[in-house]
């Protein structure tokens, strides 16, 4: 089944935002076995949108649009689609009631302009929006589907997960994919260690370097789900044999989720002491629902006073070795572990940049400290010049050290 | 002059990579005053690409393609374009000479497969690639231009900066844009408060809701730069008059940058005490280079013990009012302000979800605490069910309260 995506909005054509909606839809539609053939972007222009809809519905079985469904004057998608499918507009009071109820729950009076959301094309089915005010719409004509979604990524994604993907998923799959996520190993090293000829007897291999590490994507073709499963699991087995210890998860699993799973499973607790990562390590560890079971506290000790007061780093350590040093990393980890009364203390100290480096301690330098019941140690990393990327990579390195410790715990 | 973008590659249609080339081109073409009307993505498929080229060259004056220009079997763009423009292919030895020279400079022997780069369509002009092996191509026909570029972002960008943008820039600008960024006010309320008829006498208005708030984009048309400037500044003035206090920045400026600017300017310092935002507030505040000048410490006090030990929240407050309460928010802010010896203490406590809510304290509930030299107070917010979105929105609310305090400071 061929699918096509139309993303709508001037903000995409002036480059104000990157088209993450197209990437999200492409990825998830491919993952449920559909073939995405075209993706088109048009501005908030009725004529262009109508032309794009017409071309797409000729070529493809399913067309998904995002954007232009809000309550204001520049949101034209609903009317253009109604026009294209020759549908009258009708007012559905039950939509207003639901919206009023949602606003009331949050203690906010609903602005009158939102009532417009309840005027919808008669020929469309309503797709409920679990997290916002603009409902999605589904038109069906001559065996083809046109699915109209809002452009706010969180709303679009929530509707897709609740309704659109389950609805489109109901046919036999002939393509299957699996992503194997690694961290702590370079793309070129992976390439050298893996026996690509053997793996590609089962599935095509693609390497995708990311800030979080390198993902390996397997794509298998076959006649039915069992064949796909078997080919993918053969491919995965060959990869695990060679580079298993660098694999932290599969598909969309993030490193922090893998760490959280281990913490839950082994009933261990953690506290973190951050300098250069500035709270990002705590943020990642608390992104998981239920994290209060394992996360006790985090300290972002930017000043030396905070390092001494809250973490108990001795003044002499800071004076002798400096704030960015293996010694400081270790005492930070030990301090937060002891104060938090937890199993693991993890610390970061480094130079995030882009300024503040010296010849001995360049921008991108990082020490991660680890303390547990039996030992404390630090590990050194050197990254690049970009502050935000350095924070991301530093947190990834710290989480991976914690993951390795947990596997042994 | 209307421009259209065609991005080529299976990797875009399976969602393996986000289409940053389209965003880059859109942004820079708009910035030099061109109007980008459509953007299309097709896979590595000759038939689709030919159809896309044909449709684009009918609609627009300039078509830019990226991707499919490499030396391997799945790179089809050059041949499809030659076919479309009915051009023979010719071998240009000077291209091979240049490539050999480039490889020699880097001390590498050129792989034979690169010789294919020297076979080019006879009707195309060569656009030199200053950083890679695949040259760009320019076809001109009936007053229209078709510019064929490689897909590797660094190569595409280098060719654009050296040749494509200067070539296309040779006319007076007729479109100008400005984005006004607001937070703490709903899209529907903005729509009701602004006098759109008056503003649109100067510039077209578009509302773009984001997690960070609502952006208002003004687009003006005019004969020259001064006219555009004047129209945009008239539009901005009308918006500032009605909703000025919700505006935190313009164009790409983030809320944390606006806050950092105020902190630098007024030489104030801040420390944060987070519960439900789990480190994200500290992370945002430390994303700015030089943040150690204003950011003293952050505490992520997930456990009640951490709230008592590190922030000095009295046990009675926690027992009587609970961890998620205005009272706890205020004592957290006061505690971190006092321990950090800073001008502002900011705290967050709430229920990020998706579980853990009760009837009285639902998921999405947030209290932000603020403490300064003169007063302490808290403010209540209610968001939705999604944990990560709640963390983002909560941090945005906290940063905005800090911004408002700083404006008065």
PDB file of C-alpha atoms in Angstrom, chain B residues 22-144:
ATOM      1  CA  UNK B  22      15.034  21.363   2.584  1.00  0.00           C
ATOM      2  CA  UNK B  23      15.079  23.443   5.771  1.00  0.00           C
ATOM      3  CA  UNK B  24      18.512  24.887   4.954  1.00  0.00           C
ATOM      4  CA  UNK B  25      17.557  25.819   1.404  1.00  0.00           C
ATOM      5  CA  UNK B  26      14.161  27.224   2.457  1.00  0.00           C
ATOM      6  CA  UNK B  27      15.715  29.406   5.108  1.00  0.00           C
ATOM      7  CA  UNK B  28      18.524  30.815   2.969  1.00  0.00           C
ATOM      8  CA  UNK B  29      16.470  31.279  -0.188  1.00  0.00           C
ATOM      9  CA  UNK B  30      13.835  33.148   1.831  1.00  0.00           C
ATOM     10  CA  UNK B  31      16.577  35.222   3.436  1.00  0.00           C
ATOM     11  CA  UNK B  32      17.828  36.386   0.020  1.00  0.00           C
ATOM     12  CA  UNK B  33      14.287  37.395  -0.882  1.00  0.00           C
ATOM     13  CA  UNK B  34      13.059  34.455  -2.978  1.00  0.00           C
ATOM     14  CA  UNK B  35       9.697  32.786  -2.521  1.00  0.00           C
ATOM     15  CA  UNK B  36       9.862  29.035  -1.918  1.00  0.00           C
ATOM     16  CA  UNK B  37       6.520  27.628  -3.029  1.00  0.00           C
ATOM     17  CA  UNK B  38       6.797  23.832  -2.933  1.00  0.00           C
ATOM     18  CA  UNK B  39       9.147  21.226  -1.574  1.00  0.00           C
ATOM     19  CA  UNK B  40       8.928  17.649  -2.776  1.00  0.00           C
ATOM     20  CA  UNK B  41      10.714  14.516  -1.648  1.00  0.00           C
ATOM     21  CA  UNK B  42      11.029  11.478  -3.894  1.00  0.00           C
ATOM     22  CA  UNK B  43      12.999   8.252  -3.501  1.00  0.00           C
ATOM     23  CA  UNK B  44      15.829   6.896  -5.650  1.00  0.00           C
ATOM     24  CA  UNK B  45      13.347   6.161  -8.439  1.00  0.00           C
ATOM     25  CA  UNK B  46      13.890   7.495 -11.981  1.00  0.00           C
ATOM     26  CA  UNK B  47      10.227   7.611 -12.887  1.00  0.00           C
ATOM     27  CA  UNK B  48       9.176   9.522  -9.754  1.00  0.00           C
ATOM     28  CA  UNK B  49      12.071  11.935 -10.092  1.00  0.00           C
ATOM     29  CA  UNK B  50      11.222  12.708 -13.718  1.00  0.00           C
ATOM     30  CA  UNK B  51       7.600  13.391 -12.767  1.00  0.00           C
ATOM     31  CA  UNK B  52       8.675  15.616  -9.899  1.00  0.00           C
ATOM     32  CA  UNK B  53      11.059  17.597 -12.146  1.00  0.00           C
ATOM     33  CA  UNK B  54       8.387  18.046 -14.766  1.00  0.00           C
ATOM     34  CA  UNK B  55       5.745  19.282 -12.293  1.00  0.00           C
ATOM     35  CA  UNK B  56       8.207  21.608 -10.547  1.00  0.00           C
ATOM     36  CA  UNK B  57       9.529  23.215 -13.753  1.00  0.00           C
ATOM     37  CA  UNK B  58       5.954  23.932 -14.835  1.00  0.00           C
ATOM     38  CA  UNK B  59       5.140  25.753 -11.590  1.00  0.00           C
ATOM     39  CA  UNK B  60       8.350  27.569 -10.703  1.00  0.00           C
ATOM     40  CA  UNK B  61      11.158  29.675 -12.146  1.00  0.00           C
ATOM     41  CA  UNK B  62      13.982  27.912 -10.345  1.00  0.00           C
ATOM     42  CA  UNK B  63      14.112  24.272  -9.263  1.00  0.00           C
ATOM     43  CA  UNK B  64      16.860  23.054  -6.933  1.00  0.00           C
ATOM     44  CA  UNK B  65      17.393  19.332  -6.400  1.00  0.00           C
ATOM     45  CA  UNK B  66      19.606  17.710  -3.777  1.00  0.00           C
ATOM     46  CA  UNK B  67      20.756  14.111  -3.610  1.00  0.00           C
ATOM     47  CA  UNK B  68      21.533  11.191  -5.872  1.00  0.00           C
ATOM     48  CA  UNK B  69      24.753  12.661  -7.333  1.00  0.00           C
ATOM     49  CA  UNK B  70      27.259  10.266  -5.783  1.00  0.00           C
ATOM     50  CA  UNK B  71      29.396   7.723  -7.646  1.00  0.00           C
ATOM     51  CA  UNK B  72      27.425   4.537  -6.847  1.00  0.00           C
ATOM     52  CA  UNK B  73      24.644   2.567  -8.528  1.00  0.00           C
ATOM     53  CA  UNK B  74      21.747   4.135  -6.613  1.00  0.00           C
ATOM     54  CA  UNK B  75      22.697   7.698  -7.637  1.00  0.00           C
ATOM     55  CA  UNK B  76      20.400   8.415 -10.568  1.00  0.00           C
ATOM     56  CA  UNK B  77      19.853  12.171 -10.601  1.00  0.00           C
ATOM     57  CA  UNK B  78      22.404  13.093 -13.260  1.00  0.00           C
ATOM     58  CA  UNK B  79      21.070  10.589 -15.796  1.00  0.00           C
ATOM     59  CA  UNK B  80      17.430  11.412 -15.117  1.00  0.00           C
ATOM     60  CA  UNK B  81      18.116  15.140 -15.560  1.00  0.00           C
ATOM     61  CA  UNK B  82      20.040  14.500 -18.799  1.00  0.00           C
ATOM     62  CA  UNK B  83      17.112  12.440 -20.025  1.00  0.00           C
ATOM     63  CA  UNK B  84      14.596  15.116 -19.012  1.00  0.00           C
ATOM     64  CA  UNK B  85      16.555  17.899 -20.764  1.00  0.00           C
ATOM     65  CA  UNK B  86      17.278  15.594 -23.751  1.00  0.00           C
ATOM     66  CA  UNK B  87      21.018  15.946 -23.359  1.00  0.00           C
ATOM     67  CA  UNK B  88      23.806  13.540 -24.349  1.00  0.00           C
ATOM     68  CA  UNK B  89      26.471  12.672 -21.797  1.00  0.00           C
ATOM     69  CA  UNK B  90      30.063  13.767 -22.390  1.00  0.00           C
ATOM     70  CA  UNK B  91      33.325  12.908 -20.648  1.00  0.00           C
ATOM     71  CA  UNK B  92      35.215  15.959 -19.374  1.00  0.00           C
ATOM     72  CA  UNK B  93      38.852  15.012 -18.590  1.00  0.00           C
ATOM     73  CA  UNK B  94      39.447  18.330 -16.781  1.00  0.00           C
ATOM     74  CA  UNK B  95      37.061  17.148 -14.029  1.00  0.00           C
ATOM     75  CA  UNK B  96      39.127  13.994 -13.472  1.00  0.00           C
ATOM     76  CA  UNK B  97      42.306  16.081 -13.367  1.00  0.00           C
ATOM     77  CA  UNK B  98      40.845  18.362 -10.718  1.00  0.00           C
ATOM     78  CA  UNK B  99      39.662  15.398  -8.608  1.00  0.00           C
ATOM     79  CA  UNK B 100      43.037  13.640  -8.836  1.00  0.00           C
ATOM     80  CA  UNK B 101      44.697  16.862  -7.736  1.00  0.00           C
ATOM     81  CA  UNK B 102      42.316  17.202  -4.756  1.00  0.00           C
ATOM     82  CA  UNK B 103      42.894  13.608  -3.652  1.00  0.00           C
ATOM     83  CA  UNK B 104      46.663  14.016  -4.043  1.00  0.00           C
ATOM     84  CA  UNK B 105      46.596  17.093  -1.779  1.00  0.00           C
ATOM     85  CA  UNK B 106      45.021  14.902   0.920  1.00  0.00           C
ATOM     86  CA  UNK B 107      47.582  12.149   0.238  1.00  0.00           C
ATOM     87  CA  UNK B 108      44.931   9.673  -0.956  1.00  0.00           C
ATOM     88  CA  UNK B 109      44.851   7.714  -4.214  1.00  0.00           C
ATOM     89  CA  UNK B 110      41.581   8.400  -6.020  1.00  0.00           C
ATOM     90  CA  UNK B 111      39.233   5.401  -6.209  1.00  0.00           C
ATOM     91  CA  UNK B 112      38.433   4.526  -9.841  1.00  0.00           C
ATOM     92  CA  UNK B 113      34.687   4.804  -9.237  1.00  0.00           C
ATOM     93  CA  UNK B 114      35.124   8.594  -8.961  1.00  0.00           C
ATOM     94  CA  UNK B 115      36.023   8.874 -12.663  1.00  0.00           C
ATOM     95  CA  UNK B 116      32.318   8.564 -13.349  1.00  0.00           C
ATOM     96  CA  UNK B 117      31.925  12.057 -11.891  1.00  0.00           C
ATOM     97  CA  UNK B 118      33.566  13.425 -15.076  1.00  0.00           C
ATOM     98  CA  UNK B 119      30.794  12.146 -17.337  1.00  0.00           C
ATOM     99  CA  UNK B 120      28.227  14.934 -17.345  1.00  0.00           C
ATOM    100  CA  UNK B 121      25.237  16.090 -19.435  1.00  0.00           C
ATOM    101  CA  UNK B 122      26.426  18.118 -22.438  1.00  0.00           C
ATOM    102  CA  UNK B 123      23.702  20.746 -21.996  1.00  0.00           C
ATOM    103  CA  UNK B 124      24.558  21.454 -18.351  1.00  0.00           C
ATOM    104  CA  UNK B 125      27.041  23.972 -16.964  1.00  0.00           C
ATOM    105  CA  UNK B 126      29.279  22.601 -14.235  1.00  0.00           C
ATOM    106  CA  UNK B 127      29.011  24.191 -10.769  1.00  0.00           C
ATOM    107  CA  UNK B 128      32.210  23.542  -8.889  1.00  0.00           C
ATOM    108  CA  UNK B 129      32.042  21.625  -5.608  1.00  0.00           C
ATOM    109  CA  UNK B 130      34.668  23.195  -3.323  1.00  0.00           C
ATOM    110  CA  UNK B 131      34.520  20.393  -0.719  1.00  0.00           C
ATOM    111  CA  UNK B 132      33.641  17.120  -2.465  1.00  0.00           C
ATOM    112  CA  UNK B 133      33.821  15.038  -5.611  1.00  0.00           C
ATOM    113  CA  UNK B 134      30.336  15.475  -7.126  1.00  0.00           C
ATOM    114  CA  UNK B 135      30.021  18.739  -9.066  1.00  0.00           C
ATOM    115  CA  UNK B 136      26.701  20.560  -9.234  1.00  0.00           C
ATOM    116  CA  UNK B 137      24.924  21.033 -12.558  1.00  0.00           C
ATOM    117  CA  UNK B 138      22.937  23.919 -14.004  1.00  0.00           C
ATOM    118  CA  UNK B 139      20.397  23.476 -16.797  1.00  0.00           C
ATOM    119  CA  UNK B 140      18.728  26.529 -18.331  1.00  0.00           C
ATOM    120  CA  UNK B 141      15.697  26.311 -20.592  1.00  0.00           C
ATOM    121  CA  UNK B 142      13.014  28.802 -21.563  1.00  0.00           C
ATOM    122  CA  UNK B 143      14.126  31.287 -18.899  1.00  0.00           C
ATOM    123  CA  UNK B 144      13.972  28.678 -16.127  1.00  0.00           C
TER     124      UNK B 144
END
